[in-house]
Amino acid sequence: GQQLNQSPQSMFIQEGEDVSMNCTSSSIFNTWLWYKQDPGEGPVLLIALYKAGELTSNGRLTAQFGITRKDSFLNISASIPSDVGIYFCAGQLSGQGAQKLVFGQGTRLTINP
Amino acid sequence: SQTIHQWPATLVQPVGSPLSLECTVEGTSNPNLYWYRQAAGRGLQLLFYSVGIGQISSEVPQNLSASRPQDRQFILSSKKLLLSDSGFYLCAWSVSPRDYGYTFGSGTRLTVV
């Protein structure tokens, strides 16, 4: 089946540092999404990207849809304690009427105060 | 506004017992509905999806089944649970075709003992 390669798997940073994570795929996606999951909760959508090359920001978060449509990255600037959690990328496959998403394996972010 | 309800939040069941997890969506009509399982706090695996009442597609062979008896109700079931069925189960919905990304429920933590 389709897979997304998300890296890094884990990050341990100091509060205030910037964070960068990315996803790559062997398949072309027509939509890329980034989710954040807090412990014991369902993932929450952070940013959605709809066009190749698109760069979108949401507060301190910035994400880009790769020009090849096979990759995406997420940056978090000036991290704060509430940024702790697991971040997932997801790609929507073209022509899928049920809008099935393929998820990366997640990046676990830990912040040292 | 649209909301998604998933229950119970936690469940401990003995091996061989039946299972029924319920998910309901409010504030929308004819949603696409999904069941995901997450093991060890990462990695979302699509189990089932449904584009309408009575229409169920299974992504992976397993000990589970799904049903959609009403437009906004999605049920995950098992006749006899296995230890390997333990995990975090997430229900999600989306509205085709213009709405991208899913909205997830808060999840059910299932422990089979």
JSON list of C-alpha atoms in Angstrom, two decimals:
[
{"chain": "A", "resi": 1, "resn": "GLY", "atom": "CA", "xyz": [0.00, 0.00, 0.00]},
{"chain": "A", "resi": 2, "resn": "GLN", "atom": "CA", "xyz": [0.87, 3.65, -0.14]},
{"chain": "A", "resi": 3, "resn": "GLN", "atom": "CA", "xyz": [3.33, 4.90, 2.45]},
{"chain": "A", "resi": 4, "resn": "LEU", "atom": "CA", "xyz": [4.69, 8.21, 3.52]},
{"chain": "A", "resi": 5, "resn": "ASN", "atom": "CA", "xyz": [8.18, 8.52, 4.94]},
{"chain": "A", "resi": 6, "resn": "GLN", "atom": "CA", "xyz": [8.11, 11.05, 7.74]},
{"chain": "A", "resi": 7, "resn": "SER", "atom": "CA", "xyz": [11.25, 12.27, 9.48]},
{"chain": "A", "resi": 8, "resn": "PRO", "atom": "CA", "xyz": [12.55, 12.65, 12.01]},
{"chain": "A", "resi": 9, "resn": "GLN", "atom": "CA", "xyz": [10.70, 10.10, 14.13]},
{"chain": "A", "resi": 10, "resn": "SER", "atom": "CA", "xyz": [11.54, 12.00, 17.32]},
{"chain": "A", "resi": 11, "resn": "MET", "atom": "CA", "xyz": [12.83, 15.43, 18.24]},
{"chain": "A", "resi": 12, "resn": "PHE", "atom": "CA", "xyz": [14.13, 16.68, 21.59]},
{"chain": "A", "resi": 13, "resn": "ILE", "atom": "CA", "xyz": [14.58, 20.43, 21.59]},
{"chain": "A", "resi": 14, "resn": "GLN", "atom": "CA", "xyz": [14.87, 23.40, 23.92]},
{"chain": "A", "resi": 15, "resn": "GLU", "atom": "CA", "xyz": [12.00, 25.81, 24.30]},
{"chain": "A", "resi": 16, "resn": "GLY", "atom": "CA", "xyz": [12.36, 28.64, 21.82]},
{"chain": "A", "resi": 17, "resn": "GLU", "atom": "CA", "xyz": [14.08, 26.58, 19.14]},
{"chain": "A", "resi": 18, "resn": "ASP", "atom": "CA", "xyz": [12.73, 26.20, 15.63]},
{"chain": "A", "resi": 19, "resn": "VAL", "atom": "CA", "xyz": [11.52, 22.80, 14.43]},
{"chain": "A", "resi": 20, "resn": "SER", "atom": "CA", "xyz": [11.50, 21.28, 10.97]},
{"chain": "A", "resi": 21, "resn": "MET", "atom": "CA", "xyz": [10.02, 17.98, 9.84]},
{"chain": "A", "resi": 22, "resn": "ASN", "atom": "CA", "xyz": [9.19, 16.54, 6.44]},
{"chain": "A", "resi": 23, "resn": "CYS", "atom": "CA", "xyz": [7.42, 13.84, 4.52]},
{"chain": "A", "resi": 24, "resn": "THR", "atom": "CA", "xyz": [8.24, 12.19, 1.25]},
{"chain": "A", "resi": 25, "resn": "SER", "atom": "CA", "xyz": [6.35, 9.77, -0.93]},
{"chain": "A", "resi": 26, "resn": "SER", "atom": "CA", "xyz": [6.86, 7.74, -4.04]},
{"chain": "A", "resi": 27, "resn": "SER", "atom": "CA", "xyz": [3.35, 8.72, -5.13]},
{"chain": "A", "resi": 28, "resn": "ILE", "atom": "CA", "xyz": [1.91, 12.03, -6.23]},
{"chain": "A", "resi": 29, "resn": "PHE", "atom": "CA", "xyz": [-0.69, 13.58, -3.93]},
{"chain": "A", "resi": 30, "resn": "ASN", "atom": "CA", "xyz": [-3.15, 16.32, -4.77]},
{"chain": "A", "resi": 31, "resn": "THR", "atom": "CA", "xyz": [-3.47, 17.47, -1.16]},
{"chain": "A", "resi": 32, "resn": "TRP", "atom": "CA", "xyz": [-1.05, 17.47, 1.75]},
{"chain": "A", "resi": 33, "resn": "LEU", "atom": "CA", "xyz": [-2.18, 17.93, 5.34]},
{"chain": "A", "resi": 34, "resn": "TRP", "atom": "CA", "xyz": [-0.45, 18.29, 8.67]},
{"chain": "A", "resi": 35, "resn": "TYR", "atom": "CA", "xyz": [-2.05, 17.14, 11.93]},
{"chain": "A", "resi": 36, "resn": "LYS", "atom": "CA", "xyz": [-1.06, 17.36, 15.57]},
{"chain": "A", "resi": 37, "resn": "GLN", "atom": "CA", "xyz": [-2.07, 14.80, 18.18]},
{"chain": "A", "resi": 38, "resn": "ASP", "atom": "CA", "xyz": [-2.01, 15.43, 21.92]},
{"chain": "A", "resi": 39, "resn": "PRO", "atom": "CA", "xyz": [-1.76, 12.41, 24.24]},
{"chain": "A", "resi": 40, "resn": "GLY", "atom": "CA", "xyz": [-5.02, 10.48, 24.43]},
{"chain": "A", "resi": 41, "resn": "GLU", "atom": "CA", "xyz": [-6.74, 12.65, 21.85]},
{"chain": "A", "resi": 42, "resn": "GLY", "atom": "CA", "xyz": [-7.56, 12.45, 18.18]},
{"chain": "A", "resi": 43, "resn": "PRO", "atom": "CA", "xyz": [-5.36, 14.31, 15.64]},
{"chain": "A", "resi": 44, "resn": "VAL", "atom": "CA", "xyz": [-6.30, 17.90, 14.89]},
{"chain": "A", "resi": 45, "resn": "LEU", "atom": "CA", "xyz": [-5.77, 19.48, 11.49]},
{"chain": "A", "resi": 46, "resn": "LEU", "atom": "CA", "xyz": [-3.12, 22.23, 11.51]},
{"chain": "A", "resi": 47, "resn": "ILE", "atom": "CA", "xyz": [-2.55, 23.12, 7.87]},
{"chain": "A", "resi": 48, "resn": "ALA", "atom": "CA", "xyz": [-3.93, 21.96, 4.52]},
{"chain": "A", "resi": 49, "resn": "LEU", "atom": "CA", "xyz": [-2.07, 22.44, 1.24]},
{"chain": "A", "resi": 50, "resn": "TYR", "atom": "CA", "xyz": [-3.84, 22.18, -2.09]},
{"chain": "A", "resi": 51, "resn": "LYS", "atom": "CA", "xyz": [-1.39, 23.20, -4.82]},
{"chain": "A", "resi": 52, "resn": "ALA", "atom": "CA", "xyz": [2.16, 22.24, -5.71]},
{"chain": "A", "resi": 53, "resn": "GLY", "atom": "CA", "xyz": [4.58, 24.88, -4.48]},
{"chain": "A", "resi": 54, "resn": "GLU", "atom": "CA", "xyz": [2.04, 26.37, -2.06]},
{"chain": "A", "resi": 55, "resn": "LEU", "atom": "CA", "xyz": [3.44, 27.84, 1.15]},
{"chain": "A", "resi": 56, "resn": "THR", "atom": "CA", "xyz": [0.93, 28.32, 3.96]},
{"chain": "A", "resi": 57, "resn": "SER", "atom": "CA", "xyz": [1.28, 29.67, 7.48]},
{"chain": "A", "resi": 58, "resn": "ASN", "atom": "CA", "xyz": [-0.83, 29.26, 10.58]},
{"chain": "A", "resi": 59, "resn": "GLY", "atom": "CA", "xyz": [0.65, 31.38, 13.37]},
{"chain": "A", "resi": 60, "resn": "ARG", "atom": "CA", "xyz": [4.11, 30.00, 14.13]},
{"chain": "A", "resi": 61, "resn": "LEU", "atom": "CA", "xyz": [3.57, 27.08, 11.77]},
{"chain": "A", "resi": 62, "resn": "THR", "atom": "CA", "xyz": [4.57, 27.10, 8.12]},
{"chain": "A", "resi": 63, "resn": "ALA", "atom": "CA", "xyz": [4.09, 24.25, 5.67]},
{"chain": "A", "resi": 64, "resn": "GLN", "atom": "CA", "xyz": [4.90, 23.80, 2.01]},
{"chain": "A", "resi": 65, "resn": "PHE", "atom": "CA", "xyz": [3.55, 21.52, -0.70]},
{"chain": "A", "resi": 66, "resn": "GLY", "atom": "CA", "xyz": [6.56, 20.28, -2.67]},
{"chain": "A", "resi": 67, "resn": "ILE", "atom": "CA", "xyz": [6.80, 21.22, -6.31]},
{"chain": "A", "resi": 68, "resn": "THR", "atom": "CA", "xyz": [7.00, 17.58, -7.33]},
{"chain": "A", "resi": 69, "resn": "ARG", "atom": "CA", "xyz": [3.82, 16.87, -5.30]},
{"chain": "A", "resi": 70, "resn": "LYS", "atom": "CA", "xyz": [5.69, 14.05, -3.59]},
{"chain": "A", "resi": 71, "resn": "ASP", "atom": "CA", "xyz": [6.85, 15.85, -0.47]},
{"chain": "A", "resi": 72, "resn": "SER", "atom": "CA", "xyz": [5.93, 18.42, 2.15]},
{"chain": "A", "resi": 73, "resn": "PHE", "atom": "CA", "xyz": [7.57, 20.04, 5.15]},
{"chain": "A", "resi": 74, "resn": "LEU", "atom": "CA", "xyz": [6.35, 21.64, 8.35]},
{"chain": "A", "resi": 75, "resn": "ASN", "atom": "CA", "xyz": [8.27, 24.27, 10.30]},
{"chain": "A", "resi": 76, "resn": "ILE", "atom": "CA", "xyz": [7.47, 25.50, 13.80]},
{"chain": "A", "resi": 77, "resn": "SER", "atom": "CA", "xyz": [9.17, 28.67, 14.89]},
{"chain": "A", "resi": 78, "resn": "ALA", "atom": "CA", "xyz": [10.04, 29.64, 18.47]},
{"chain": "A", "resi": 79, "resn": "SER", "atom": "CA", "xyz": [8.68, 26.45, 20.03]},
{"chain": "A", "resi": 80, "resn": "ILE", "atom": "CA", "xyz": [6.67, 26.62, 23.26]},
{"chain": "A", "resi": 81, "resn": "PRO", "atom": "CA", "xyz": [5.68, 23.85, 25.70]},
{"chain": "A", "resi": 82, "resn": "SER", "atom": "CA", "xyz": [2.22, 23.38, 24.21]},
{"chain": "A", "resi": 83, "resn": "ASP", "atom": "CA", "xyz": [3.83, 22.36, 20.90]},
{"chain": "A", "resi": 84, "resn": "VAL", "atom": "CA", "xyz": [4.63, 18.99, 22.50]},
{"chain": "A", "resi": 85, "resn": "GLY", "atom": "CA", "xyz": [2.86, 16.12, 20.77]},
{"chain": "A", "resi": 86, "resn": "ILE", "atom": "CA", "xyz": [2.97, 13.93, 17.71]},
{"chain": "A", "resi": 87, "resn": "TYR", "atom": "CA", "xyz": [2.83, 15.56, 14.29]},
{"chain": "A", "resi": 88, "resn": "PHE", "atom": "CA", "xyz": [1.50, 13.63, 11.31]},
{"chain": "A", "resi": 89, "resn": "CYS", "atom": "CA", "xyz": [1.67, 14.39, 7.65]},
{"chain": "A", "resi": 90, "resn": "ALA", "atom": "CA", "xyz": [-1.03, 13.02, 5.39]},
{"chain": "A", "resi": 91, "resn": "GLY", "atom": "CA", "xyz": [-1.50, 12.88, 1.66]},
{"chain": "A", "resi": 92, "resn": "GLN", "atom": "CA", "xyz": [-4.73, 12.57, -0.26]},
{"chain": "A", "resi": 93, "resn": "LEU", "atom": "CA", "xyz": [-4.55, 10.36, -3.31]},
{"chain": "A", "resi": 94, "resn": "SER", "atom": "CA", "xyz": [-5.92, 11.60, -6.59]},
{"chain": "A", "resi": 95, "resn": "GLY", "atom": "CA", "xyz": [-9.24, 10.22, -7.76]},
{"chain": "A", "resi": 96, "resn": "GLN", "atom": "CA", "xyz": [-10.22, 8.79, -4.41]},
{"chain": "A", "resi": 97, "resn": "GLY", "atom": "CA", "xyz": [-13.90, 9.51, -3.99]},
{"chain": "A", "resi": 98, "resn": "ALA", "atom": "CA", "xyz": [-13.86, 8.62, -0.34]},
{"chain": "A", "resi": 99, "resn": "GLN", "atom": "CA", "xyz": [-10.97, 11.02, 0.24]},
{"chain": "A", "resi": 100, "resn": "LYS", "atom": "CA", "xyz": [-8.77, 8.36, 1.73]},
{"chain": "A", "resi": 101, "resn": "LEU", "atom": "CA", "xyz": [-5.71, 9.79, 3.38]},
{"chain": "A", "resi": 102, "resn": "VAL", "atom": "CA", "xyz": [-2.33, 8.14, 3.76]},
{"chain": "A", "resi": 103, "resn": "PHE", "atom": "CA", "xyz": [-0.55, 9.08, 6.99]},
{"chain": "A", "resi": 104, "resn": "GLY", "atom": "CA", "xyz": [3.11, 9.27, 7.87]},
{"chain": "A", "resi": 105, "resn": "GLN", "atom": "CA", "xyz": [4.37, 7.50, 10.96]},
{"chain": "A", "resi": 106, "resn": "GLY", "atom": "CA", "xyz": [4.54, 10.70, 12.95]},
{"chain": "A", "resi": 107, "resn": "THR", "atom": "CA", "xyz": [7.18, 12.92, 14.53]},
{"chain": "A", "resi": 108, "resn": "ARG", "atom": "CA", "xyz": [7.16, 12.98, 18.33]},
{"chain": "A", "resi": 109, "resn": "LEU", "atom": "CA", "xyz": [8.18, 16.41, 19.58]},
{"chain": "A", "resi": 110, "resn": "THR", "atom": "CA", "xyz": [9.52, 16.80, 23.13]},
{"chain": "A", "resi": 111, "resn": "ILE", "atom": "CA", "xyz": [10.46, 20.21, 24.49]},
{"chain": "A", "resi": 112, "resn": "ASN", "atom": "CA", "xyz": [12.80, 20.82, 27.39]},
{"chain": "A", "resi": 113, "resn": "PRO", "atom": "CA", "xyz": [11.91, 23.99, 29.29]},
{"chain": "B", "resi": 1, "resn": "SER", "atom": "CA", "xyz": [-21.37, 23.45, 13.60]},
{"chain": "B", "resi": 2, "resn": "GLN", "atom": "CA", "xyz": [-20.29, 19.91, 12.96]},
{"chain": "B", "resi": 3, "resn": "THR", "atom": "CA", "xyz": [-19.27, 17.67, 15.83]},
{"chain": "B", "resi": 4, "resn": "ILE", "atom": "CA", "xyz": [-18.19, 14.06, 16.11]},
{"chain": "B", "resi": 5, "resn": "HIS", "atom": "CA", "xyz": [-18.85, 11.89, 19.13]},
{"chain": "B", "resi": 6, "resn": "GLN", "atom": "CA", "xyz": [-17.04, 8.68, 19.89]},
{"chain": "B", "resi": 7, "resn": "TRP", "atom": "CA", "xyz": [-17.57, 6.38, 22.87]},
{"chain": "B", "resi": 8, "resn": "PRO", "atom": "CA", "xyz": [-16.55, 4.92, 25.14]},
{"chain": "B", "resi": 9, "resn": "ALA", "atom": "CA", "xyz": [-13.29, 6.75, 25.82]},
{"chain": "B", "resi": 10, "resn": "THR", "atom": "CA", "xyz": [-11.64, 3.71, 27.37]},
{"chain": "B", "resi": 11, "resn": "LEU", "atom": "CA", "xyz": [-12.53, 0.04, 27.37]},
{"chain": "B", "resi": 12, "resn": "VAL", "atom": "CA", "xyz": [-10.97, -3.07, 28.90]},
{"chain": "B", "resi": 13, "resn": "GLN", "atom": "CA", "xyz": [-12.30, -6.31, 27.48]},
{"chain": "B", "resi": 14, "resn": "PRO", "atom": "CA", "xyz": [-11.31, -9.96, 27.94]},
{"chain": "B", "resi": 15, "resn": "VAL", "atom": "CA", "xyz": [-10.07, -12.02, 25.03]},
{"chain": "B", "resi": 16, "resn": "GLY", "atom": "CA", "xyz": [-12.95, -13.67, 23.21]},
{"chain": "B", "resi": 17, "resn": "SER", "atom": "CA", "xyz": [-15.52, -11.07, 24.23]},
{"chain": "B", "resi": 18, "resn": "PRO", "atom": "CA", "xyz": [-17.53, -9.03, 21.69]},
{"chain": "B", "resi": 19, "resn": "LEU", "atom": "CA", "xyz": [-16.87, -5.38, 20.87]},
{"chain": "B", "resi": 20, "resn": "SER", "atom": "CA", "xyz": [-19.01, -2.48, 19.78]},
{"chain": "B", "resi": 21, "resn": "LEU", "atom": "CA", "xyz": [-17.64, 1.04, 19.38]},
{"chain": "B", "resi": 22, "resn": "GLU", "atom": "CA", "xyz": [-19.93, 3.78, 18.19]},
{"chain": "B", "resi": 23, "resn": "CYS", "atom": "CA", "xyz": [-19.32, 7.02, 16.37]},
{"chain": "B", "resi": 24, "resn": "THR", "atom": "CA", "xyz": [-21.89, 9.65, 15.49]},
{"chain": "B", "resi": 25, "resn": "VAL", "atom": "CA", "xyz": [-21.60, 12.90, 13.58]},
{"chain": "B", "resi": 26, "resn": "GLU", "atom": "CA", "xyz": [-23.82, 15.94, 14.04]},
{"chain": "B", "resi": 27, "resn": "GLY", "atom": "CA", "xyz": [-24.36, 19.00, 11.90]},
{"chain": "B", "resi": 28, "resn": "THR", "atom": "CA", "xyz": [-23.73, 17.48, 8.48]},
{"chain": "B", "resi": 29, "resn": "SER", "atom": "CA", "xyz": [-25.38, 15.15, 6.00]},
{"chain": "B", "resi": 30, "resn": "ASN", "atom": "CA", "xyz": [-23.99, 12.25, 3.98]},
{"chain": "B", "resi": 31, "resn": "PRO", "atom": "CA", "xyz": [-20.49, 12.39, 5.45]},
{"chain": "B", "resi": 32, "resn": "ASN", "atom": "CA", "xyz": [-17.72, 9.99, 4.53]},
{"chain": "B", "resi": 33, "resn": "LEU", "atom": "CA", "xyz": [-16.89, 8.06, 7.69]},
{"chain": "B", "resi": 34, "resn": "TYR", "atom": "CA", "xyz": [-13.68, 6.28, 8.65]},
{"chain": "B", "resi": 35, "resn": "TRP", "atom": "CA", "xyz": [-12.32, 3.99, 11.34]},
{"chain": "B", "resi": 36, "resn": "TYR", "atom": "CA", "xyz": [-8.59, 4.13, 12.08]},
{"chain": "B", "resi": 37, "resn": "ARG", "atom": "CA", "xyz": [-6.47, 2.19, 14.54]},
{"chain": "B", "resi": 38, "resn": "GLN", "atom": "CA", "xyz": [-3.34, 3.59, 16.10]},
{"chain": "B", "resi": 39, "resn": "ALA", "atom": "CA", "xyz": [-0.79, 1.36, 17.82]},
{"chain": "B", "resi": 40, "resn": "ALA", "atom": "CA", "xyz": [1.76, 2.58, 20.37]},
{"chain": "B", "resi": 41, "resn": "GLY", "atom": "CA", "xyz": [0.89, 6.28, 19.99]},
{"chain": "B", "resi": 42, "resn": "ARG", "atom": "CA", "xyz": [1.83, 6.59, 16.34]},
{"chain": "B", "resi": 43, "resn": "GLY", "atom": "CA", "xyz": [0.98, 5.27, 12.92]},
{"chain": "B", "resi": 44, "resn": "LEU", "atom": "CA", "xyz": [-2.63, 5.58, 11.79]},
{"chain": "B", "resi": 45, "resn": "GLN", "atom": "CA", "xyz": [-3.95, 2.54, 9.95]},
{"chain": "B", "resi": 46, "resn": "LEU", "atom": "CA", "xyz": [-7.18, 2.87, 7.99]},
{"chain": "B", "resi": 47, "resn": "LEU", "atom": "CA", "xyz": [-9.52, -0.01, 8.85]},
{"chain": "B", "resi": 48, "resn": "PHE", "atom": "CA", "xyz": [-12.83, 0.84, 7.20]},
{"chain": "B", "resi": 49, "resn": "TYR", "atom": "CA", "xyz": [-14.48, 3.67, 5.38]},
{"chain": "B", "resi": 50, "resn": "SER", "atom": "CA", "xyz": [-18.04, 4.35, 4.29]},
{"chain": "B", "resi": 51, "resn": "VAL", "atom": "CA", "xyz": [-19.46, 6.72, 1.70]},
{"chain": "B", "resi": 52, "resn": "GLY", "atom": "CA", "xyz": [-23.11, 6.04, 2.56]},
{"chain": "B", "resi": 53, "resn": "ILE", "atom": "CA", "xyz": [-25.62, 4.00, 4.56]},
{"chain": "B", "resi": 54, "resn": "GLY", "atom": "CA", "xyz": [-24.84, 0.31, 4.32]},
{"chain": "B", "resi": 55, "resn": "GLN", "atom": "CA", "xyz": [-21.72, 0.93, 2.21]},
{"chain": "B", "resi": 56, "resn": "ILE", "atom": "CA", "xyz": [-18.58, -0.36, 3.91]},
{"chain": "B", "resi": 57, "resn": "SER", "atom": "CA", "xyz": [-15.11, -0.79, 2.44]},
{"chain": "B", "resi": 58, "resn": "SER", "atom": "CA", "xyz": [-12.47, -2.72, 4.30]},
{"chain": "B", "resi": 59, "resn": "GLU", "atom": "CA", "xyz": [-8.83, -1.79, 3.94]},
{"chain": "B", "resi": 60, "resn": "VAL", "atom": "CA", "xyz": [-7.16, -4.67, 5.76]},
{"chain": "B", "resi": 61, "resn": "PRO", "atom": "CA", "xyz": [-8.28, -8.20, 6.61]},
{"chain": "B", "resi": 62, "resn": "GLN", "atom": "CA", "xyz": [-8.82, -8.50, 10.32]},
{"chain": "B", "resi": 63, "resn": "ASN", "atom": "CA", "xyz": [-10.95, -9.61, 13.19]},
{"chain": "B", "resi": 64, "resn": "LEU", "atom": "CA", "xyz": [-13.15, -6.53, 13.01]},
{"chain": "B", "resi": 65, "resn": "SER", "atom": "CA", "xyz": [-16.20, -5.43, 11.05]},
{"chain": "B", "resi": 66, "resn": "ALA", "atom": "CA", "xyz": [-17.97, -2.13, 10.53]},
{"chain": "B", "resi": 67, "resn": "SER", "atom": "CA", "xyz": [-21.54, -1.10, 9.88]},
{"chain": "B", "resi": 68, "resn": "ARG", "atom": "CA", "xyz": [-23.36, 2.11, 9.02]},
{"chain": "B", "resi": 69, "resn": "PRO", "atom": "CA", "xyz": [-27.01, 1.70, 9.98]},
{"chain": "B", "resi": 70, "resn": "GLN", "atom": "CA", "xyz": [-27.78, 5.43, 9.73]},
{"chain": "B", "resi": 71, "resn": "ASP", "atom": "CA", "xyz": [-26.35, 8.31, 7.75]},
{"chain": "B", "resi": 72, "resn": "ARG", "atom": "CA", "xyz": [-24.37, 9.74, 10.65]},
{"chain": "B", "resi": 73, "resn": "GLN", "atom": "CA", "xyz": [-23.66, 6.59, 12.65]},
{"chain": "B", "resi": 74, "resn": "PHE", "atom": "CA", "xyz": [-20.66, 4.32, 12.20]},
{"chain": "B", "resi": 75, "resn": "ILE", "atom": "CA", "xyz": [-20.09, 1.23, 14.33]},
{"chain": "B", "resi": 76, "resn": "LEU", "atom": "CA", "xyz": [-16.98, -0.91, 14.75]},
{"chain": "B", "resi": 77, "resn": "SER", "atom": "CA", "xyz": [-17.57, -4.44, 15.96]},
{"chain": "B", "resi": 78, "resn": "SER", "atom": "CA", "xyz": [-15.97, -7.74, 16.71]},
{"chain": "B", "resi": 79, "resn": "LYS", "atom": "CA", "xyz": [-17.51, -11.07, 17.66]},
{"chain": "B", "resi": 80, "resn": "LYS", "atom": "CA", "xyz": [-14.44, -12.29, 19.53]},
{"chain": "B", "resi": 81, "resn": "LEU", "atom": "CA", "xyz": [-11.62, -9.97, 20.51]},
{"chain": "B", "resi": 82, "resn": "LEU", "atom": "CA", "xyz": [-7.97, -10.93, 20.21]},
{"chain": "B", "resi": 83, "resn": "LEU", "atom": "CA", "xyz": [-5.07, -9.56, 22.21]},
{"chain": "B", "resi": 84, "resn": "SER", "atom": "CA", "xyz": [-3.79, -7.97, 19.00]},
{"chain": "B", "resi": 85, "resn": "ASP", "atom": "CA", "xyz": [-6.97, -5.88, 18.76]},
{"chain": "B", "resi": 86, "resn": "SER", "atom": "CA", "xyz": [-5.71, -3.63, 21.55]},
{"chain": "B", "resi": 87, "resn": "GLY", "atom": "CA", "xyz": [-5.05, -0.09, 20.44]},
{"chain": "B", "resi": 88, "resn": "PHE", "atom": "CA", "xyz": [-6.41, 3.40, 20.07]},
{"chain": "B", "resi": 89, "resn": "TYR", "atom": "CA", "xyz": [-9.40, 3.52, 17.71]},
{"chain": "B", "resi": 90, "resn": "LEU", "atom": "CA", "xyz": [-10.29, 6.75, 15.98]},
{"chain": "B", "resi": 91, "resn": "CYS", "atom": "CA", "xyz": [-13.38, 7.64, 14.04]},
{"chain": "B", "resi": 92, "resn": "ALA", "atom": "CA", "xyz": [-13.23, 10.45, 11.49]},
{"chain": "B", "resi": 93, "resn": "TRP", "atom": "CA", "xyz": [-15.49, 12.16, 9.01]},
{"chain": "B", "resi": 94, "resn": "SER", "atom": "CA", "xyz": [-15.19, 14.25, 5.88]},
{"chain": "B", "resi": 95, "resn": "VAL", "atom": "CA", "xyz": [-17.61, 15.74, 3.38]},
{"chain": "B", "resi": 96, "resn": "SER", "atom": "CA", "xyz": [-17.05, 15.10, -0.29]},
{"chain": "B", "resi": 97, "resn": "PRO", "atom": "CA", "xyz": [-16.04, 16.61, -2.61]},
{"chain": "B", "resi": 98, "resn": "ARG", "atom": "CA", "xyz": [-14.88, 20.07, -1.53]},
{"chain": "B", "resi": 99, "resn": "ASP", "atom": "CA", "xyz": [-13.87, 19.51, 2.05]},
{"chain": "B", "resi": 100, "resn": "TYR", "atom": "CA", "xyz": [-10.34, 18.28, 2.43]},
{"chain": "B", "resi": 101, "resn": "GLY", "atom": "CA", "xyz": [-8.93, 16.56, 5.42]},
{"chain": "B", "resi": 102, "resn": "TYR", "atom": "CA", "xyz": [-10.68, 14.68, 8.17]},
{"chain": "B", "resi": 103, "resn": "THR", "atom": "CA", "xyz": [-12.10, 15.70, 11.50]},
{"chain": "B", "resi": 104, "resn": "PHE", "atom": "CA", "xyz": [-11.26, 13.07, 14.09]},
{"chain": "B", "resi": 105, "resn": "GLY", "atom": "CA", "xyz": [-13.14, 12.00, 17.18]},
{"chain": "B", "resi": 106, "resn": "SER", "atom": "CA", "xyz": [-11.42, 11.85, 20.54]},
{"chain": "B", "resi": 107, "resn": "GLY", "atom": "CA", "xyz": [-10.73, 8.13, 20.26]},
{"chain": "B", "resi": 108, "resn": "THR", "atom": "CA", "xyz": [-11.33, 4.94, 22.25]},
{"chain": "B", "resi": 109, "resn": "ARG", "atom": "CA", "xyz": [-8.48, 3.27, 24.08]},
{"chain": "B", "resi": 110, "resn": "LEU", "atom": "CA", "xyz": [-9.16, -0.48, 23.89]},
{"chain": "B", "resi": 111, "resn": "THR", "atom": "CA", "xyz": [-7.18, -2.90, 26.01]},
{"chain": "B", "resi": 112, "resn": "VAL", "atom": "CA", "xyz": [-7.81, -6.60, 25.48]},
{"chain": "B", "resi": 113, "resn": "VAL", "atom": "CA", "xyz": [-6.72, -8.68, 28.47]}
]
